[in-house]
Coordinates of C-alpha atoms in Angstrom, one line a residue:
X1 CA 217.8 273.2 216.6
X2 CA 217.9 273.6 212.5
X3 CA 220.7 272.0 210.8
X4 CA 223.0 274.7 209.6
X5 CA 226.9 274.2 207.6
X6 CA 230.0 274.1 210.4
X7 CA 231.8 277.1 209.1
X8 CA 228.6 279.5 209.6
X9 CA 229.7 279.7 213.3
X10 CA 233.3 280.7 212.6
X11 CA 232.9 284.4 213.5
X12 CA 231.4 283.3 217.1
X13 CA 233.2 282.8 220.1
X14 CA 234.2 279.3 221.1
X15 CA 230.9 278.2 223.1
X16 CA 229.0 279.1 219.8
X17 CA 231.3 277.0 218.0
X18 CA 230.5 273.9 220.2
X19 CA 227.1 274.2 220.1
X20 CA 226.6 274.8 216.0
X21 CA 228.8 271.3 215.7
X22 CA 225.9 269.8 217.5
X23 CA 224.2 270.1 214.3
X24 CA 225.7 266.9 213.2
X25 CA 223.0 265.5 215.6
X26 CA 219.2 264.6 215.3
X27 CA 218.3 266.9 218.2
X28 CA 215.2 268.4 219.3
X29 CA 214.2 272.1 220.6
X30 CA 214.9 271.2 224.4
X31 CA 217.4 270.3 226.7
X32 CA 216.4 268.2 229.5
X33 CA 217.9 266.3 232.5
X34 CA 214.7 264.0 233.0
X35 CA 213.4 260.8 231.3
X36 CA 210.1 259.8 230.7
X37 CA 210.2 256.5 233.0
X38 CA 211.0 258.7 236.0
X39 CA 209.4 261.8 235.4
X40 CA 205.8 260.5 234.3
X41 CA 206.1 256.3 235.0
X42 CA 205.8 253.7 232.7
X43 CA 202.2 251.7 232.3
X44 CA 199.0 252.8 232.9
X45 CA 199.3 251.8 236.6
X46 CA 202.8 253.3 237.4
X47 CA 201.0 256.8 236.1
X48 CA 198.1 256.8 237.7
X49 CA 199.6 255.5 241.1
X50 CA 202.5 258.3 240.6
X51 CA 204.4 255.1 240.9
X52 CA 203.6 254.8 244.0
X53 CA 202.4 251.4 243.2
X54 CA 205.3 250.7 240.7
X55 CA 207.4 248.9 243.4
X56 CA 204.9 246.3 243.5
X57 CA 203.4 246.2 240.5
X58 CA 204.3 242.6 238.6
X59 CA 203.9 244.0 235.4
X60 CA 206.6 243.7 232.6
X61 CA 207.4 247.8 234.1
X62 CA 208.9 245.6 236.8
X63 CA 211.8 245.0 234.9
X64 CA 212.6 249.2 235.7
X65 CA 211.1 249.9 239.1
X66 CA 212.1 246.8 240.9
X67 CA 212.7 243.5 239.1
X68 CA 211.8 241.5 242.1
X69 CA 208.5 242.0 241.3
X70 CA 208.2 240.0 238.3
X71 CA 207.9 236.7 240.6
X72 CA 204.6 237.6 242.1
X73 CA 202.6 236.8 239.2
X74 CA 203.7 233.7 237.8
X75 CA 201.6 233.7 234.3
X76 CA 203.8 235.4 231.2
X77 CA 202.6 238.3 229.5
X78 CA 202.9 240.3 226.4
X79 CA 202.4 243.9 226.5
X80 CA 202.1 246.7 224.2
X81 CA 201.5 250.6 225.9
X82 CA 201.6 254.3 224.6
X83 CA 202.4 257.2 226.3
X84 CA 201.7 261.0 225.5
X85 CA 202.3 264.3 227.7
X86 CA 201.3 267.7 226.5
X87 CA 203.4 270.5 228.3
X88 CA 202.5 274.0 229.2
X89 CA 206.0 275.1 230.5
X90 CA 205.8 278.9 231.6
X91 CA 208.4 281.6 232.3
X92 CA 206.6 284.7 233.2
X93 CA 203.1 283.2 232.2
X94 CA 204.9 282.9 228.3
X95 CA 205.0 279.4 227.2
X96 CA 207.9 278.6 226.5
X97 CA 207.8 274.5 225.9
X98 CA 204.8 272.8 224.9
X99 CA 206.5 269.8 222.4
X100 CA 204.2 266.9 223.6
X101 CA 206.2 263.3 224.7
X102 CA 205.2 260.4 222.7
X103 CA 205.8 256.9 223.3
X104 CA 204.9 253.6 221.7
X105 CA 206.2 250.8 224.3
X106 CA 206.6 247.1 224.1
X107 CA 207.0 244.4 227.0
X108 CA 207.4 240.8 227.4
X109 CA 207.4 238.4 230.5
X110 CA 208.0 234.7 230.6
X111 CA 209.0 232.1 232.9
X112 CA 212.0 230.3 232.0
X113 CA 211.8 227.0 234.9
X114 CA 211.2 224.8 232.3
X115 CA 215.6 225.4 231.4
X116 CA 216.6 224.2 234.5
X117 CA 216.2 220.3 235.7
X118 CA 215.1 221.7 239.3
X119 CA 212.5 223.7 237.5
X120 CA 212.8 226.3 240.1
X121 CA 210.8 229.4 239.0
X122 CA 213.1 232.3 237.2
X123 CA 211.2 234.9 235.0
X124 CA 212.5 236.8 232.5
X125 CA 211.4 240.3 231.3
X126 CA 212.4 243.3 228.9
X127 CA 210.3 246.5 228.3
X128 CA 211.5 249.1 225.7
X129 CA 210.0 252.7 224.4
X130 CA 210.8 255.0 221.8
X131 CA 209.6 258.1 221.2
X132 CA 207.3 259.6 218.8
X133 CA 205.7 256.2 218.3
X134 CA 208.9 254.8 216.8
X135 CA 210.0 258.1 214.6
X136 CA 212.9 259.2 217.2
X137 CA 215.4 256.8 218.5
X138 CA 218.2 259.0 219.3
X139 CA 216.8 262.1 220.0
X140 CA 219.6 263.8 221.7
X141 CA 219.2 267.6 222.8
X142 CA 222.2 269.9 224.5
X143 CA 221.8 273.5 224.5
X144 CA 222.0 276.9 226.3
X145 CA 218.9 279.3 226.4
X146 CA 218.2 282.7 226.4
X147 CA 214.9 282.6 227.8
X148 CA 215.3 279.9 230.1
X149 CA 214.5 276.2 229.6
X150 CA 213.3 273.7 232.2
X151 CA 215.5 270.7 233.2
X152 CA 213.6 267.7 234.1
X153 CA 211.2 267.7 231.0
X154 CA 211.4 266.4 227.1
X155 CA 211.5 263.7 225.3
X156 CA 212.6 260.9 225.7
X157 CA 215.3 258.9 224.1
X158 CA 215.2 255.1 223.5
X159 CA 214.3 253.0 226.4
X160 CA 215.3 249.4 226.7
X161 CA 215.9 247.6 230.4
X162 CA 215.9 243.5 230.6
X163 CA 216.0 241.6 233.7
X164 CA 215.1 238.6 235.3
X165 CA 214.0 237.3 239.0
X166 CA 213.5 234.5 241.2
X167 CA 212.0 233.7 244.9
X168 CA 214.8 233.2 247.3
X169 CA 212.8 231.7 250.6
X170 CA 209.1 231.9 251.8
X171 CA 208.0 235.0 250.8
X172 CA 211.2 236.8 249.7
X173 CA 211.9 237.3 246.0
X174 CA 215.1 239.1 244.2
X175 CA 215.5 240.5 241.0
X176 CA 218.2 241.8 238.7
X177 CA 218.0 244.0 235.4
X178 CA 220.0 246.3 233.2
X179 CA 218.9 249.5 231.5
X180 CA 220.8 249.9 228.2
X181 CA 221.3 253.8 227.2
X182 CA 223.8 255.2 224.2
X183 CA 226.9 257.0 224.2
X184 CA 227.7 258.3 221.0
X185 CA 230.6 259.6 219.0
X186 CA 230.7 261.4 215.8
X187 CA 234.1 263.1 213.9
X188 CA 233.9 265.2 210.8
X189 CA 236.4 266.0 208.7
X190 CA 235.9 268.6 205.6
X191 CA 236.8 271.5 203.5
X192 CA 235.0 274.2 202.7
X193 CA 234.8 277.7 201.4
X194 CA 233.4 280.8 202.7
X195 CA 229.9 279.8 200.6
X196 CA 229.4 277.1 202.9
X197 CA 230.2 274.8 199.5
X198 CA 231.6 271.4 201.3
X199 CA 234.7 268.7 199.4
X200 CA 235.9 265.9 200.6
X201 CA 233.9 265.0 203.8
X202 CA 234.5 262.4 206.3
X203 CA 232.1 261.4 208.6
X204 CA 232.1 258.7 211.0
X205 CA 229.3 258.2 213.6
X206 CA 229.4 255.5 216.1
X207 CA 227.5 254.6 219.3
X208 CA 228.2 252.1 222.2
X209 CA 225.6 250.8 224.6
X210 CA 226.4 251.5 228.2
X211 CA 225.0 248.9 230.9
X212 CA 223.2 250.4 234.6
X213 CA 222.6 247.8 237.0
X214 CA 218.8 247.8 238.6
X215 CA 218.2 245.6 241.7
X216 CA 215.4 244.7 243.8
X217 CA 213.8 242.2 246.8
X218 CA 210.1 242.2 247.7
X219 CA 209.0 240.5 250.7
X220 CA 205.7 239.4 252.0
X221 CA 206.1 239.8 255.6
X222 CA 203.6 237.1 257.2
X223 CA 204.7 234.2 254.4
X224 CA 208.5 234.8 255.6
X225 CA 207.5 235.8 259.3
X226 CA 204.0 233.4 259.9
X227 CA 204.4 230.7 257.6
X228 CA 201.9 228.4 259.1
X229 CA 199.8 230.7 260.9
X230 CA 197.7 232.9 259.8
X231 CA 198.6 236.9 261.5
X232 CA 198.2 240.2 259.9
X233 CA 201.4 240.3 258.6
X234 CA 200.3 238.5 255.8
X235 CA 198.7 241.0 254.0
X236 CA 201.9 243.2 254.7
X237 CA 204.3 243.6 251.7
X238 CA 207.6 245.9 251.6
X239 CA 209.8 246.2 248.8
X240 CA 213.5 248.0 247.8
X241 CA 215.6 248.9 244.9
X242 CA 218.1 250.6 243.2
X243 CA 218.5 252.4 240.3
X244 CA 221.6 253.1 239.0
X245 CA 222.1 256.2 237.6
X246 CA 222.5 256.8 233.6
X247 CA 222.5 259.0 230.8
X248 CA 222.8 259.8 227.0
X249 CA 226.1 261.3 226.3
X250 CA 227.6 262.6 222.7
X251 CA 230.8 263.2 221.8
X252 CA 231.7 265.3 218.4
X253 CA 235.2 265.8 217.1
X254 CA 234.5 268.5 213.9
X255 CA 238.0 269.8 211.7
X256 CA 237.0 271.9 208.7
X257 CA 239.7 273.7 206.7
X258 CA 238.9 276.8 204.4
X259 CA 242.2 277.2 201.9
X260 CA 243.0 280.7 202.0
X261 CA 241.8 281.6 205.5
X262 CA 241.8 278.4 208.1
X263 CA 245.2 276.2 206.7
X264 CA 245.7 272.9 207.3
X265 CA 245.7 271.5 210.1
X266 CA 241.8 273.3 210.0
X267 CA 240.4 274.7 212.5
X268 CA 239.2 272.0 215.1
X269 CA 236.4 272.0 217.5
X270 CA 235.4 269.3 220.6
X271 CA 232.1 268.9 222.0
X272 CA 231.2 266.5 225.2
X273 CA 227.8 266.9 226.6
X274 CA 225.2 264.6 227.9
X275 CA 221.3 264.5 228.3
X276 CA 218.6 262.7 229.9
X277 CA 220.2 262.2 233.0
X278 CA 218.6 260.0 236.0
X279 CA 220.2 259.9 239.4
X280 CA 220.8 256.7 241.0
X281 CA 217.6 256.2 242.9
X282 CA 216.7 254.2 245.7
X283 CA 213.1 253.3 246.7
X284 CA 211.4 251.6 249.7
X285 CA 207.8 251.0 249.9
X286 CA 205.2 249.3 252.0
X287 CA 201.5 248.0 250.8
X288 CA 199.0 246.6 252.8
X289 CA 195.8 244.3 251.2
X290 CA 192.9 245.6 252.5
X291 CA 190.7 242.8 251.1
X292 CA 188.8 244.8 247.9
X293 CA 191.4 247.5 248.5
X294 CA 195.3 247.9 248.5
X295 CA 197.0 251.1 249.7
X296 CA 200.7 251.6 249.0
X297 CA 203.2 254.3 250.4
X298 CA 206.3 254.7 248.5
X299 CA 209.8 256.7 249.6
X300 CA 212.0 257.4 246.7
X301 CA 215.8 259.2 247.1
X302 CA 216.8 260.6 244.3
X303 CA 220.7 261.3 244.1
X304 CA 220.9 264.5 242.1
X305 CA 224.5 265.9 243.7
X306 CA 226.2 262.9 241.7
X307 CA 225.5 265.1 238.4
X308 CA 228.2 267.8 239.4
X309 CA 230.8 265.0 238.6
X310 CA 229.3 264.2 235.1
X311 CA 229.0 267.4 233.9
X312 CA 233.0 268.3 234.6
X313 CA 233.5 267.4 231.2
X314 CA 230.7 268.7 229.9
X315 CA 232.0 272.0 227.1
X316 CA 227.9 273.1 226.9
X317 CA 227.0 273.2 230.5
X318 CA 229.7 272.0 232.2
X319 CA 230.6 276.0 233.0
X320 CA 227.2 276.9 234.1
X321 CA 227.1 276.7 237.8
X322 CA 224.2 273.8 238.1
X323 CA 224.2 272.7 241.5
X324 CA 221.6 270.2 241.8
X325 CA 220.6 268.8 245.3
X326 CA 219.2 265.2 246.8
X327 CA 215.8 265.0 246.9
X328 CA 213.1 262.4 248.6
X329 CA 210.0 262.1 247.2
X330 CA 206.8 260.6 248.9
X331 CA 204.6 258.8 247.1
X332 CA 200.9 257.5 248.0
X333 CA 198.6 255.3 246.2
X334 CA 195.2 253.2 246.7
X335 CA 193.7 251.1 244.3
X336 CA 189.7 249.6 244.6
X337 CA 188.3 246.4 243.4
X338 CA 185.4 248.0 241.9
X339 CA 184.1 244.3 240.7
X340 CA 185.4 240.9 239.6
X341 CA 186.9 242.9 236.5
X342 CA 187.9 246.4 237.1
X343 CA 190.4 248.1 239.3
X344 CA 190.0 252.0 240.2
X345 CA 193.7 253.7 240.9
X346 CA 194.2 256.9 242.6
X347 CA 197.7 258.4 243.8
X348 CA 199.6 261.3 244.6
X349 CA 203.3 262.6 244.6
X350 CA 205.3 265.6 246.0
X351 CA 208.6 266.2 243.9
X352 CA 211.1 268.4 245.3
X353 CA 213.0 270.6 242.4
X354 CA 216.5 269.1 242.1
X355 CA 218.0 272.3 241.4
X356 CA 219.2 273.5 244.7
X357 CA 217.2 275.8 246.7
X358 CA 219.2 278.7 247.0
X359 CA 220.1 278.6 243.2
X360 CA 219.2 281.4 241.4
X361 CA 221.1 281.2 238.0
X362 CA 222.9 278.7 235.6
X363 CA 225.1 281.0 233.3
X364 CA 224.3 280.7 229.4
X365 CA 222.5 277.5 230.2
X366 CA 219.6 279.0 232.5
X367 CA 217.6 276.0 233.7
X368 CA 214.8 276.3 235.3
X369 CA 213.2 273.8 237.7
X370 CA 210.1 274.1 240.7
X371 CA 208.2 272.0 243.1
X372 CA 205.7 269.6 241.5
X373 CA 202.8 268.2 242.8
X374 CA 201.9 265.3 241.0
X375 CA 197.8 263.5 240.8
X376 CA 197.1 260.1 238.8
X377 CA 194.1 258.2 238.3
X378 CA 193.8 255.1 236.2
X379 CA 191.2 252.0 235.6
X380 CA 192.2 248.7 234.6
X381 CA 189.9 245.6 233.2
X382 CA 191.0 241.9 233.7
X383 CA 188.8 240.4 231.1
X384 CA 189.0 236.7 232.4
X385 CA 187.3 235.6 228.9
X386 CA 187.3 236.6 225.3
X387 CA 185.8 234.3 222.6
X388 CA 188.2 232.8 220.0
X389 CA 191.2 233.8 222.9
X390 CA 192.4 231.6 225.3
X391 CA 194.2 233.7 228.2
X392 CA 193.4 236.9 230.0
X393 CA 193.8 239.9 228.6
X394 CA 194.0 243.2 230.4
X395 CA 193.1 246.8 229.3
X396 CA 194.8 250.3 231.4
X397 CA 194.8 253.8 231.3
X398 CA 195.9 255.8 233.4
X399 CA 196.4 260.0 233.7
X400 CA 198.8 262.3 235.4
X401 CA 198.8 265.7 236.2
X402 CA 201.9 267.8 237.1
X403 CA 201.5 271.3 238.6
X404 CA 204.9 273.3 239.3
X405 CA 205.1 275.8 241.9
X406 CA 206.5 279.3 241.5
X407 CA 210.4 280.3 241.7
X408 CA 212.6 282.9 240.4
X409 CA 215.4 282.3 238.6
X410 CA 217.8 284.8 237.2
X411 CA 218.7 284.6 233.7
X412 CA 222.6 285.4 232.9
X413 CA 224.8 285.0 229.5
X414 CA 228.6 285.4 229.0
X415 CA 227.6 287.1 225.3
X416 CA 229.0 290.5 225.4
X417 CA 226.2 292.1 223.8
X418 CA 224.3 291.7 226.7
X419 CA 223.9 294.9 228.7
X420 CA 223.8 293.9 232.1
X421 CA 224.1 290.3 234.2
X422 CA 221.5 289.1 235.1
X423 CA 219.8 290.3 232.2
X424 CA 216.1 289.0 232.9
X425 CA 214.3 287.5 235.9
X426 CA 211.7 284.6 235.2
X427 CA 209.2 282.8 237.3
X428 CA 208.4 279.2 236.9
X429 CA 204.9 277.6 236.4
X430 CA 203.0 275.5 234.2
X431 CA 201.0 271.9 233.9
X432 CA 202.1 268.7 232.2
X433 CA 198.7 265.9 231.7
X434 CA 200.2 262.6 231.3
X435 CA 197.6 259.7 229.1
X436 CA 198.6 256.3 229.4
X437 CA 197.5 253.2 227.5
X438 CA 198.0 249.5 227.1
X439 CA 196.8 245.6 226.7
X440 CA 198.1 242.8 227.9
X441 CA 198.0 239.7 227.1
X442 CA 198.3 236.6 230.1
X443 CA 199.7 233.1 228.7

């Protein structure tokens, strides 16, 4: 969305008013309901498991998928990653999104026992992201579309989620985190003449962090069940958590006066609208240790009706009709001890759309959402020893493919130039490959 002045929208009915204010914003080209963590995974592993392995997976991602997890490795770690996912989003066979996703992500772990005189273990993590390798922190996007634009893909605003965790009893560990996200607010004041020529601006932009709570508890069954025997629960692990749900929000409060045709008090205009929104999201999963293998089986619930109550508010899409539904996604993953040193990961994912099934149409705003089936494979490489280093250090990548499936979607517009309603009829398809990379460093 190009930057254009306030007043240029004057002769446009009051939704187009809203939405030109939003040029007080760093936005991008796409509206999108979905963030990277969720929609793709974080590490290497999380991707090419289709996070089907991100339950259990003790990496500093922990901190987001379950923070539990961070106790069943007890060495620290630094980590640095990148993400990038090229998008070939079709309506009709026409592309109409292929912006790629690109994320440069940093992650820490440490054990903190040493603070306490029992000296009980209690690790401490944070992982953040930010998109375009650092070059958009806020990128904030709410629009409508004529052509149709898809709902759970596009960038991805800043990422930050801190957490720590501890083990409870034999074989049960709990964790706690927070993922930070921004709600902004932004008031301009100004006059200005027909020319677009601006005086005496006021502009005041401000942004708070809001707080969402992420909890988990991993157990392995045979230490908590067995202790002193050895049974075949031992190589059984299950895990839960919750994800509380969160999203960007921005609110604008714009006044310009033109002397000689808008008089004080000006002409005023409000716009509240979010982006980026994740459901709260619940996830259970079960792995069993094969030995040289692991296979891991994840069910993830996905609370999507929650978003009718945050978009009554909403001026941009709040009017739309978007009736989203509760999905559960299975997820599947089985990684191979290829050697001493390298790890082969293969998983798979079936994603419901979160639009509801019988929806056909989402006035002005027209998302469009399908059925995705999702493919990952990944290798990772525990060097054990590198000269003139003393600690482990571990090397990921992992790939993702998305395939949608087709729907039909109506588009429809309030603008009274349009000749009929529904004025167009689209069909969803398209591919989104996911490449994943990081290191890690064990101390």
């Amino acid at each position: 969305m190009s930057p254009k002045p306030l007043f240029s929208a004057l002769n446009c009915g009051k939704k187009n008013l809203c939405i030109s204010a939003l040029a007080l914003l760093p936005a991008i080209s796409f509206a999108n309901m979905g963030n990277s963590p969720s929609t793709y995974g974080l590490l290497p592993t999380d991707i090419a498991s289709a996070q089907a392995m991100s339950i259990f997976n003790s990496q500093t991602s922990a901190v987001y998928y379950n923070p539990a997890a961070l106790a069943q490795d007890e060495r620290g770690e630094l980590n640095l990653g990148m993400l990038h996912a090229d998008h070939d989003l079709k309506a009709n066979g026409k592309t109409i999104y292929n912006s790629p996703s690109q994320q440069v992500q940093i992650g820490m772990k440490t054990d903190l026992s040493d603070l306490t005189d029992s000296h009980h273990p209690i690790y401490f993590a944070f992982m953040a992201g930010v998109e375009k390798y650092g070059g958009e922190m806020m990128s904030f996007s709410s629009s409508t579309s004529n052509h149709g634009q898809y709902m759970q893909y596009g960038r991805q605003p800043l990422f930050l989620s801190l957490g720590g965790a501890t083990k409870l009893w034999r074989g049960i560990d709990a964790g706690v985190a927070l993922r930070t996200t921004l709600h902004s607010t932004a008031t301009l004041k100004t006059y200005t003449d027909l020319a677009g020529n601006m005086d005496y601006e006021e502009l005041d932009v401000s942004a708070e962090p809001v707080l969402r709570p992420i909890v988990g508890v991993s157990m392995n069954v045979g230490e908590t069940f067995c202790p002193d025997t050895s049974c075949w629960m031992d190589n059984l692990d299950v895990a839960l958590s919750y994800r509380g749900r969160s999203n960007t929000k921005m609110k604008i409060d714009a006044n310009t006066t033109i002397p000689g045709t808008i008089p004080d008090p000006g002409l005023s205009l409000a716009v509240v609208t979010l982006d980026s929104f994740q459901p709260d999201i619940t996830a259970l999963g079960v792995k069993y240790d094969l030995g040289e293998s692991r296979i891991a089986a994840t069910l993830e619930y996905q609370a999507w009706q929650r978003l009718n109550k945050e978009l009554e508010k909403d001026t941009i899409k709040g009017d739309a009709g978007i009736y989203p539904q509760d999905i559960v996604i299975p997820r599947l993953a089985v990684e191979f001890d290829l050697d001493d040193i390298f790890t082969l990961t293969l998983g798979a994912a079936y994603e419901k759309a979160a639009l509801h099934k019988d929806l056909r149409s989402t006035l002005n705003v027209n998302y469009l959402d399908a059925n995705k089936t999702i493919a990952g494979i990944g290798l990772a490489a525990e060097l054990p020893k590198i000269t003139g280093i003393a600690k482990p250090i571990r090397l990921d990548v992992g790939y993702q493919y998305h395939n949608l499936s087709k729907r039909n979607f109506d588009l429809t517009s309030t603008d009274p130039a349009t000749p009929a309603n529904p004025y167009g009829r689209v069909q969803t398809s398209g591919d989104v490959h996911v490449f994943s990379g990081s290191i890690t460093m064990k101390f």
